[in-house]
Short mmCIF file of N, CA and C in Angstrom, two decimals:
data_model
loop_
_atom_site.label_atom_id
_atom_site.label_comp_id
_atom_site.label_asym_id
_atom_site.label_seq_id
_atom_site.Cartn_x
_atom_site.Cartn_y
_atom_site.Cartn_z
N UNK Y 1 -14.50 14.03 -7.28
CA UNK Y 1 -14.01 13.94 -5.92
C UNK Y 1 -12.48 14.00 -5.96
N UNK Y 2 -11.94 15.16 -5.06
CA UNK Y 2 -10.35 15.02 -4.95
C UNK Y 2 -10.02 14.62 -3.55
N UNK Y 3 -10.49 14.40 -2.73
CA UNK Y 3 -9.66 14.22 -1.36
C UNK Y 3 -10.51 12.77 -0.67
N UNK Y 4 -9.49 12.12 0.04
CA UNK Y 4 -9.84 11.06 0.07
C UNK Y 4 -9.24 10.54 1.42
N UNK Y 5 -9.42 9.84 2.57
CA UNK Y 5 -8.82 9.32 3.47
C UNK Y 5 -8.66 7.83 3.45
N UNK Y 6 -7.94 7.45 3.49
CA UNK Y 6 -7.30 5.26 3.25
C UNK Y 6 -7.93 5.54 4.81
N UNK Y 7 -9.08 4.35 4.88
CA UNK Y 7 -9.54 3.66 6.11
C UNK Y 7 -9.24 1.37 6.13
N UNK Y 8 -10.30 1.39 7.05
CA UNK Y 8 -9.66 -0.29 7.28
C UNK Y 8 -10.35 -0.69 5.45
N UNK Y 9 -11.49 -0.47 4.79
CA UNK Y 9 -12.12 -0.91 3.62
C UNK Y 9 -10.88 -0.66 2.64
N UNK Y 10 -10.02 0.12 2.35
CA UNK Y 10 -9.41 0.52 1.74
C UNK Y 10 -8.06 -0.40 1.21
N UNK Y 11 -8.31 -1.07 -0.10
CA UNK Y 11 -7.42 -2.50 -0.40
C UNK Y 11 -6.31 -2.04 -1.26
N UNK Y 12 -6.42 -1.15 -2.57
CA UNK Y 12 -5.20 -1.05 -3.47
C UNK Y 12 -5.32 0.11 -3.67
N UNK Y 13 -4.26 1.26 -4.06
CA UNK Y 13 -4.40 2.33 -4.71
C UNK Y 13 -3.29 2.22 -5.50
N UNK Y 14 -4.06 2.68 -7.07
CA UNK Y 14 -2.83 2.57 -7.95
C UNK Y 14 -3.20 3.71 -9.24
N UNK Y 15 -1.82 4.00 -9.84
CA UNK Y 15 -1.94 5.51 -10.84
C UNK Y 15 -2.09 5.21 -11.75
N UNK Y 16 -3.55 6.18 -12.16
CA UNK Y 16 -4.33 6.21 -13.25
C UNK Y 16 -3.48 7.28 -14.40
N UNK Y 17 -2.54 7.94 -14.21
CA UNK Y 17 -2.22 8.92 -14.80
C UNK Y 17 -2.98 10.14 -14.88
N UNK Y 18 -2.18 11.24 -15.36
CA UNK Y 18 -3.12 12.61 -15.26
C UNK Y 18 -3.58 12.94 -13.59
N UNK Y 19 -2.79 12.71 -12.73
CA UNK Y 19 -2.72 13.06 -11.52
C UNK Y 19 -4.14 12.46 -10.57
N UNK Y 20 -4.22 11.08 -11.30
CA UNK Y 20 -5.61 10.53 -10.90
C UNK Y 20 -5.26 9.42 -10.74
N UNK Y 21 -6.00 8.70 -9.06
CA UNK Y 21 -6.02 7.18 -8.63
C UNK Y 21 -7.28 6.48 -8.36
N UNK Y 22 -6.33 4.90 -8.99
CA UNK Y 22 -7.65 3.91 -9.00
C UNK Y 22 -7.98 3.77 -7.21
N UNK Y 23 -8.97 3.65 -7.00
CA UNK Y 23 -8.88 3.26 -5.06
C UNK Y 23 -9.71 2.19 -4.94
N UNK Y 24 -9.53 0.63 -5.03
CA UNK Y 24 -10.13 -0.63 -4.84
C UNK Y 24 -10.00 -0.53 -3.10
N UNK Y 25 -11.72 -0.40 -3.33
CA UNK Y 25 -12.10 -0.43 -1.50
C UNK Y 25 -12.72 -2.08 -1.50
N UNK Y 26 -12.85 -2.37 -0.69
CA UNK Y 26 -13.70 -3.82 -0.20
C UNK Y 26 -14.89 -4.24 -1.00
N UNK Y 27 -15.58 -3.02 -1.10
CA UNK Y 27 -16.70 -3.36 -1.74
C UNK Y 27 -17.50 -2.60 -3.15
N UNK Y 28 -16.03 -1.63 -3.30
CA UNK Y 28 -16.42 -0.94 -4.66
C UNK Y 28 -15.06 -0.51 -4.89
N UNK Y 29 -14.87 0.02 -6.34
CA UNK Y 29 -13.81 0.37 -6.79
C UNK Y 29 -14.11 2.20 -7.64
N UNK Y 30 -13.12 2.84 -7.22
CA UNK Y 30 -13.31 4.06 -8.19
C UNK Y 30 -12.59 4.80 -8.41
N UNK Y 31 -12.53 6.31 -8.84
CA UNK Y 31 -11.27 7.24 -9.28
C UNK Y 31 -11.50 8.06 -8.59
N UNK Y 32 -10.37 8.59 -8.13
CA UNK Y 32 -10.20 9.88 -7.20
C UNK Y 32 -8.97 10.97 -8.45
N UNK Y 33 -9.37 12.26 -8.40
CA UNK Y 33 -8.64 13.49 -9.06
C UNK Y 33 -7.69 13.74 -8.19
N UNK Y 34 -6.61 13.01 -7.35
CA UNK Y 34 -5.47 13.00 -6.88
C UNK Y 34 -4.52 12.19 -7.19
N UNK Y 35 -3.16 12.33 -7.00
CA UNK Y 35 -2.42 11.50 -6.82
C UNK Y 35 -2.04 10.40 -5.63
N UNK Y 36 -1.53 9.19 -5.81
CA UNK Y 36 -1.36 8.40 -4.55
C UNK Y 36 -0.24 9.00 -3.11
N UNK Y 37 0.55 10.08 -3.88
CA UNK Y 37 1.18 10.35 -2.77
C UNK Y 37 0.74 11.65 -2.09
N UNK Y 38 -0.18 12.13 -2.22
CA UNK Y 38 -1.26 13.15 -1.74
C UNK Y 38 -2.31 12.57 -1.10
N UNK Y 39 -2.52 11.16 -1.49
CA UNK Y 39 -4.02 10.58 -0.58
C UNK Y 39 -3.29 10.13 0.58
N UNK Y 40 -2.07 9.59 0.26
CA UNK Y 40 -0.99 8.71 1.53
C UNK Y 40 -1.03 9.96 2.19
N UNK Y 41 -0.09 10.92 2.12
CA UNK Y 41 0.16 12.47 3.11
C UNK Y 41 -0.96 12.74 3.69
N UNK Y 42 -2.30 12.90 3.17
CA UNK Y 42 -3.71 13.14 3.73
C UNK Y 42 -3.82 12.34 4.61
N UNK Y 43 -3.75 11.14 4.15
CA UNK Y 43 -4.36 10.20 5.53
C UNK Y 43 -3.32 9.37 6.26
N UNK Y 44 -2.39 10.36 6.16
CA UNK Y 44 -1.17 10.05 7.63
C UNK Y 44 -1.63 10.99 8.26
N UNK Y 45 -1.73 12.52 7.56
CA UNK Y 45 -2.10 13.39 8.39
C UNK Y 45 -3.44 13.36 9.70
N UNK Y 46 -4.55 13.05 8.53
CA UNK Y 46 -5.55 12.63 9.16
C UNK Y 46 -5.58 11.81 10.67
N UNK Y 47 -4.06 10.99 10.87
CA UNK Y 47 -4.21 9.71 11.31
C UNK Y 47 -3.77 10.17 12.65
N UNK Y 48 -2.81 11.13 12.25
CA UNK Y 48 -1.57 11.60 13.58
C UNK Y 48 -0.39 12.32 12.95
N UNK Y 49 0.12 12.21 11.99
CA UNK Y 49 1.46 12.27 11.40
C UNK Y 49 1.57 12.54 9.83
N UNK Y 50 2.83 12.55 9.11
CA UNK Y 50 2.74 12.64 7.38
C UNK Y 50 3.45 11.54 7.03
N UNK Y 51 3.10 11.56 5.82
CA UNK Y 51 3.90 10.45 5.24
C UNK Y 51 5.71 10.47 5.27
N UNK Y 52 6.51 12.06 5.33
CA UNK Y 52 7.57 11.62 5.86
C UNK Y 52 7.92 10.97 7.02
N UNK Y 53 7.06 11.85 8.39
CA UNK Y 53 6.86 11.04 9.39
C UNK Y 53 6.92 9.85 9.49
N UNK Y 54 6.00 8.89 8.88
CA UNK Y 54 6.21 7.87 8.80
C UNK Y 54 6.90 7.19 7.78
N UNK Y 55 7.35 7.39 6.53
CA UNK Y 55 8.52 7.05 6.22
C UNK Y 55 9.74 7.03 7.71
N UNK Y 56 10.22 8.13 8.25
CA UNK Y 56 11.21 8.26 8.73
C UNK Y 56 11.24 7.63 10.24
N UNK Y 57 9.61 7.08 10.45
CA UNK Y 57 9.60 6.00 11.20
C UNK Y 57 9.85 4.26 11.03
N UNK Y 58 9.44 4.29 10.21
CA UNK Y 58 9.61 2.84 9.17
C UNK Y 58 11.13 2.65 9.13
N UNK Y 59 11.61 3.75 8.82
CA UNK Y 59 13.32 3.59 8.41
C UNK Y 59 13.95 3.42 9.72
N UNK Y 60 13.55 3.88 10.82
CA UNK Y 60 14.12 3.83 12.44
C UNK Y 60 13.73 2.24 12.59
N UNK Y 61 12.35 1.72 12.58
CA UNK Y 61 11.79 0.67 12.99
C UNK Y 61 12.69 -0.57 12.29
N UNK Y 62 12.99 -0.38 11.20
CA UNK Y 62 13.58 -1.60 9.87
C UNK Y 62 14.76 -1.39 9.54
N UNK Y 63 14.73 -0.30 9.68
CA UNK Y 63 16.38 -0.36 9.37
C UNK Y 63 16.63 -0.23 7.71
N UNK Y 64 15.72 0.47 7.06
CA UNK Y 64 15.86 0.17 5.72
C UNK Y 64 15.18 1.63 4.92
N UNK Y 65 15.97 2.38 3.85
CA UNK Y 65 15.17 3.46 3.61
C UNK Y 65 14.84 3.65 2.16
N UNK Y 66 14.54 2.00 1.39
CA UNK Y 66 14.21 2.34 0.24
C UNK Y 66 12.47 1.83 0.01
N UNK Y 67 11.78 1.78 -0.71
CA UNK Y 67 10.65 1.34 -0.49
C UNK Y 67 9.94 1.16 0.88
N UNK Y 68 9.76 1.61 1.31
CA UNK Y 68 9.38 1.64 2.77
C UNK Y 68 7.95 1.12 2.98
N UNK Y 69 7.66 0.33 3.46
CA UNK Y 69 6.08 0.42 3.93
C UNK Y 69 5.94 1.24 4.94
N UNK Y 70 4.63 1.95 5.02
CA UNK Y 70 4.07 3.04 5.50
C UNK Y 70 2.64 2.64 6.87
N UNK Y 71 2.81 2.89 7.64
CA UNK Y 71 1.86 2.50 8.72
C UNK Y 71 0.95 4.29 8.91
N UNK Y 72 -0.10 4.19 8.22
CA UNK Y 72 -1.05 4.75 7.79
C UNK Y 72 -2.04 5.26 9.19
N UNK Y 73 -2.25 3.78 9.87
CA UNK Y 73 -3.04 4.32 11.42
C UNK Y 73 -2.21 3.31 12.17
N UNK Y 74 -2.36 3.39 13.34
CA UNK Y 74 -1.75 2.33 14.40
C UNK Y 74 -3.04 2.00 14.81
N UNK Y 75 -3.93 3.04 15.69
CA UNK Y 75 -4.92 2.63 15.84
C UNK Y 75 -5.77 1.48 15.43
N UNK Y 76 -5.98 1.89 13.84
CA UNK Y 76 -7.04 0.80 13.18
C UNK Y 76 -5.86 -0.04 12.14
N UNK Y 77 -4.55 0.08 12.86
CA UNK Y 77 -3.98 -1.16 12.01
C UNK Y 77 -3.74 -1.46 10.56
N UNK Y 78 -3.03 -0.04 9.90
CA UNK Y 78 -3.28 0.29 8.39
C UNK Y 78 -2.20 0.53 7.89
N UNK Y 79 -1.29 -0.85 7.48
CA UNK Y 79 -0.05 -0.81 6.70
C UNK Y 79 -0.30 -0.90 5.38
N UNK Y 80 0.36 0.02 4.67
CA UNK Y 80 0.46 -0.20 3.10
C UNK Y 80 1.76 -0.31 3.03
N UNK Y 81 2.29 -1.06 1.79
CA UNK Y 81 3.69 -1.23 1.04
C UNK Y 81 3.29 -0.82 -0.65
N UNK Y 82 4.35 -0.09 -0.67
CA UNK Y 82 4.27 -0.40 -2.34
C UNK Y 82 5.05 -1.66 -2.88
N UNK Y 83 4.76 -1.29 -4.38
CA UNK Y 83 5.62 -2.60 -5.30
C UNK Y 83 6.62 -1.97 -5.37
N UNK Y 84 7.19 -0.63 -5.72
CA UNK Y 84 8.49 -0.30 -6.39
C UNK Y 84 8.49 0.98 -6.15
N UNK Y 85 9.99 1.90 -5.89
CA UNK Y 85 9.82 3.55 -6.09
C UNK Y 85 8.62 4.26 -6.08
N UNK Y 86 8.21 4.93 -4.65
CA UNK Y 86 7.40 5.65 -4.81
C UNK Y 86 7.02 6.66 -6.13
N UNK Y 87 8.45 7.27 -6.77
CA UNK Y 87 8.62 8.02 -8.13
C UNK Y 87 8.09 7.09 -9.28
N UNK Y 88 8.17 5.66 -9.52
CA UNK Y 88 7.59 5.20 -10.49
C UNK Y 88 6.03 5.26 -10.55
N UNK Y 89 5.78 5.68 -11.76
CA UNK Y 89 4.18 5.81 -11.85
C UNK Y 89 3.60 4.30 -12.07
N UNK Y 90 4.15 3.41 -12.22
CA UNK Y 90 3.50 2.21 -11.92
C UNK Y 90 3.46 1.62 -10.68
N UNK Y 91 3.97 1.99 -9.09
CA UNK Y 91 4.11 1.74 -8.34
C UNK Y 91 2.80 1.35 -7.81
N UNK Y 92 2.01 0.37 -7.28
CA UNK Y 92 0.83 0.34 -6.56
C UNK Y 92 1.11 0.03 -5.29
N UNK Y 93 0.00 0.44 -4.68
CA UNK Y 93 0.16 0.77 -3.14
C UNK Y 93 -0.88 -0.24 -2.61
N UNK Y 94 -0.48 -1.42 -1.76
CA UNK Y 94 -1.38 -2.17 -0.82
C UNK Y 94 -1.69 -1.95 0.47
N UNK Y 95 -2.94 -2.40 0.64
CA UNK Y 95 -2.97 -2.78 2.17
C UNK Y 95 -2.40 -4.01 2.52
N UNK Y 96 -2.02 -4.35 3.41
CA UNK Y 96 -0.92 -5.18 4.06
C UNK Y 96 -2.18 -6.64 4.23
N UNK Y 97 -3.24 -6.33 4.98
CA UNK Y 97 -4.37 -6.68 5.50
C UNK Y 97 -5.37 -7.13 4.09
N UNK Y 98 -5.08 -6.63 2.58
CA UNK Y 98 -5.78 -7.13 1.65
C UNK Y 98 -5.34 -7.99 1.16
N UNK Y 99 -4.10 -8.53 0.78
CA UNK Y 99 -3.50 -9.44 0.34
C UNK Y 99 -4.30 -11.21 0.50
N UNK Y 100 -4.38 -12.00 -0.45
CA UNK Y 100 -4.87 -12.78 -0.03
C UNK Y 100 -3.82 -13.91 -0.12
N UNK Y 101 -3.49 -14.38 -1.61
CA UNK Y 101 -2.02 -14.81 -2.56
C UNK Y 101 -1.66 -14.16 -3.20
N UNK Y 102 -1.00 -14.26 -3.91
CA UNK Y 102 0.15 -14.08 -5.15
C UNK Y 102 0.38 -14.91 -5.94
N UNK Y 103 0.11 -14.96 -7.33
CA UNK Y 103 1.69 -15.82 -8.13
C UNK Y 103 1.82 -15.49 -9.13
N UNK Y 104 2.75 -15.56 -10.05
CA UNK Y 104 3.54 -15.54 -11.00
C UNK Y 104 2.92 -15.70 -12.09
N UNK Y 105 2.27 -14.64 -12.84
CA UNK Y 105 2.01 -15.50 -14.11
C UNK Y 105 2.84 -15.52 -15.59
N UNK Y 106 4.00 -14.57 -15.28
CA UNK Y 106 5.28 -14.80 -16.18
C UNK Y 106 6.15 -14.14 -15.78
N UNK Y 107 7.34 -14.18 -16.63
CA UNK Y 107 8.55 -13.32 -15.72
C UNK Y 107 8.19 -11.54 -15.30
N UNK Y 108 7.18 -11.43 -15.62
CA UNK Y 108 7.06 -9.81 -15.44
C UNK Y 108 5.94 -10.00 -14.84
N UNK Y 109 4.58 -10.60 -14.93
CA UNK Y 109 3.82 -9.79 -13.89
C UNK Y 109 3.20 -11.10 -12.98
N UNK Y 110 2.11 -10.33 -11.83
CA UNK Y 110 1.93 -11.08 -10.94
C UNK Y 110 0.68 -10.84 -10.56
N UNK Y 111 -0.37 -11.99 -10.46
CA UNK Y 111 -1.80 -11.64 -9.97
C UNK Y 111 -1.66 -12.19 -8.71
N UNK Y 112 -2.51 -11.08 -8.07
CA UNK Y 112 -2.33 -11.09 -6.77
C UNK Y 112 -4.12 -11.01 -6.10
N UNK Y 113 -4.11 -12.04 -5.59
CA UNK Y 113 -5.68 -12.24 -5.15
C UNK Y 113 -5.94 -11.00 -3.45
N UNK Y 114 -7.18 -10.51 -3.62
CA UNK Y 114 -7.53 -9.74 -2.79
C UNK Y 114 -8.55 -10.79 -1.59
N UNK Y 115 -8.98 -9.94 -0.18
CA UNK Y 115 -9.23 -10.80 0.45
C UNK Y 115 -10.86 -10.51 -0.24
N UNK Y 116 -11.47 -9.69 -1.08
CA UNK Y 116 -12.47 -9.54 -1.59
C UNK Y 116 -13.48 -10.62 -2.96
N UNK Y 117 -11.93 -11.53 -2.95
CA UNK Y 117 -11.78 -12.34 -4.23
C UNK Y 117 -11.80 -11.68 -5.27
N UNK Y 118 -11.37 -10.22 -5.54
CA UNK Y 118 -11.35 -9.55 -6.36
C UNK Y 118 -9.30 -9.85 -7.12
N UNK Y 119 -9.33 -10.34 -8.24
CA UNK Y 119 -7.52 -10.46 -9.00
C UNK Y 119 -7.50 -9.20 -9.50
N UNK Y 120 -6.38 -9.07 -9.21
CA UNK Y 120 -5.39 -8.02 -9.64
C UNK Y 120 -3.99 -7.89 -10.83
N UNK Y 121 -4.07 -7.64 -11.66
CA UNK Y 121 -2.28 -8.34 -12.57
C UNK Y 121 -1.63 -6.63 -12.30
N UNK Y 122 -0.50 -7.37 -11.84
CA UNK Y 122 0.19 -6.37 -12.15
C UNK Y 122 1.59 -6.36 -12.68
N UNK Y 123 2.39 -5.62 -12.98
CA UNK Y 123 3.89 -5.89 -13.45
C UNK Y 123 4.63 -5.39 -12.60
N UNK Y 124 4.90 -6.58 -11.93
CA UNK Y 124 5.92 -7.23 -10.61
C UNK Y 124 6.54 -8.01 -10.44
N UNK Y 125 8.13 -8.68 -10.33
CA UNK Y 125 8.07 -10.10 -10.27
C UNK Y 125 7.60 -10.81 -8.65
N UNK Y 126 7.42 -11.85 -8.11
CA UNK Y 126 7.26 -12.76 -7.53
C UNK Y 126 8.17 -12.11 -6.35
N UNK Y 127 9.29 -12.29 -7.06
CA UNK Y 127 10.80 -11.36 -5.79
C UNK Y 127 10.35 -10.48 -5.31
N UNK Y 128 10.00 -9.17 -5.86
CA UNK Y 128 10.17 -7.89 -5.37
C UNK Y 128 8.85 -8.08 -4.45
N UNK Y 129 7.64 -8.39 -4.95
CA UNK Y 129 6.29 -8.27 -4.47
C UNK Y 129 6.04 -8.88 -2.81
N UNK Y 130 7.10 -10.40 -2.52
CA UNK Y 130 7.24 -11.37 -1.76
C UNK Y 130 8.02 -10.21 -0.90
N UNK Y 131 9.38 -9.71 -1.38
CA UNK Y 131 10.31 -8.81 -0.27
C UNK Y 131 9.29 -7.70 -0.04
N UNK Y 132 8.50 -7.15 -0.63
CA UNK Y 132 7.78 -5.54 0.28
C UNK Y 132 6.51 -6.52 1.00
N UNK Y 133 6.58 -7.51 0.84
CA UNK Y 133 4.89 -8.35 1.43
C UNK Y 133 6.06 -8.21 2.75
N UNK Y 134 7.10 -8.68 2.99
CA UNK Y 134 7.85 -9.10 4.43
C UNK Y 134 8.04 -7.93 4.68
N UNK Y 135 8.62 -6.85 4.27
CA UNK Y 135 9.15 -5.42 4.99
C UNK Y 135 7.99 -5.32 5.87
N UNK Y 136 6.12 -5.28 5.31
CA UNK Y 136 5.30 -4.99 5.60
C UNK Y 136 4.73 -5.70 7.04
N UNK Y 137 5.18 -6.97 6.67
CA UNK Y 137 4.69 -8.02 7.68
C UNK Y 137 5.51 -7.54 9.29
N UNK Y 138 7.22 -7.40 8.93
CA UNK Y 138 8.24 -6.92 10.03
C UNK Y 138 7.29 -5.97 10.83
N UNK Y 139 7.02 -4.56 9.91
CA UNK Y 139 6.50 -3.59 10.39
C UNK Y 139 5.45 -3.74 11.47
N UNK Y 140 4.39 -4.97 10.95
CA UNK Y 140 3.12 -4.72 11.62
C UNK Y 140 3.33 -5.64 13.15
N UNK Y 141 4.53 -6.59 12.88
CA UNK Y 141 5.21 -7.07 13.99
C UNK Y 141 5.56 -6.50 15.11
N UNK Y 142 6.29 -5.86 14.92
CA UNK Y 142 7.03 -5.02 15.86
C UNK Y 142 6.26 -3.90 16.06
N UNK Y 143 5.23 -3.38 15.22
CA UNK Y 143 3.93 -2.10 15.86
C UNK Y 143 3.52 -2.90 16.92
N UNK Y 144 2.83 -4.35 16.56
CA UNK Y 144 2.15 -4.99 17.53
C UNK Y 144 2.88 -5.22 18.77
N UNK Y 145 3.93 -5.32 18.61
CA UNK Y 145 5.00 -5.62 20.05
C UNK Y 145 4.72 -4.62 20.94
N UNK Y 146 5.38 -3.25 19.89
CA UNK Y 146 5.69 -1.88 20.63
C UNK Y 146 4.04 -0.95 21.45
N UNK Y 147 2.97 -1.92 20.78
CA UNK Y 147 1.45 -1.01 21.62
C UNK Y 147 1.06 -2.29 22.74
#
């Protein structure tokens, strides 16, 4: 399977390498023969818009144009943030809405509980993970204001 649309089930996507992503849905987990910034573009498109689009909305809304969280649908309420540089291949991509906690389990990485009770480790600190959790949170703020 190469093409894929992020709906509300849709919790983490993160790079498998070789132009292939992990996609932890709600109730199953699997690999897609794409990259994460080809499934994001797809299902902005899908949604209304592209992922610059909404990058270059995010950056109007926040005021901010590095890591951006990405509002995926308005409709069904589908913010993702990444951890770091879209260009880094370790970057993973959340739903805003999967998050359950976070913490620290050393200076480099961070398990991060899903609302599935499914853990996650990843290599993040506490800082960075906490600042794109708020960019994300702003975002879904002020969507909710503005509908």
């Amino acid at each position: 399977m190469d093409k894929y649309i992020i709906n509300i089930n849709t919790l983490v996507l993160m790079d498998n390498g070789d132009n292939s992503t992990k996609i932890i849905e709600k109730y199953i987990t699997f690999n897609i023969n794409n990259n994460i910034y080809n499934i994001i573009d797809e299902s902005c498109k899908f949604y209304g818009s592209s992922f610059k689009g909404r990058c270059k909305s995010t950056e109007y809304l926040l005021g901010i144009k590095l890591k951006v969280p990405i509002i995926i649908s308005e409709s069904k309420k589908i913010i993702f943030f990444p951890t770091m540089s879209i260009q880094n291949k370790n970057c993973v991509w959340f739903n805003l809405n999967s998050v359950d906690k976070y913490y620290t389990i050393d200076n480099l990485f961070l398990n991060i509980s899903l609302i599935n009770d499914l853990q996650i480790k990843i290599k993040c600190s506490n800082y960075t993970f906490n600042n794109q959790y708020l960019k994300a949170m702003r975002l879904k703020s002020i969507l909710k204001k503005n509908l």
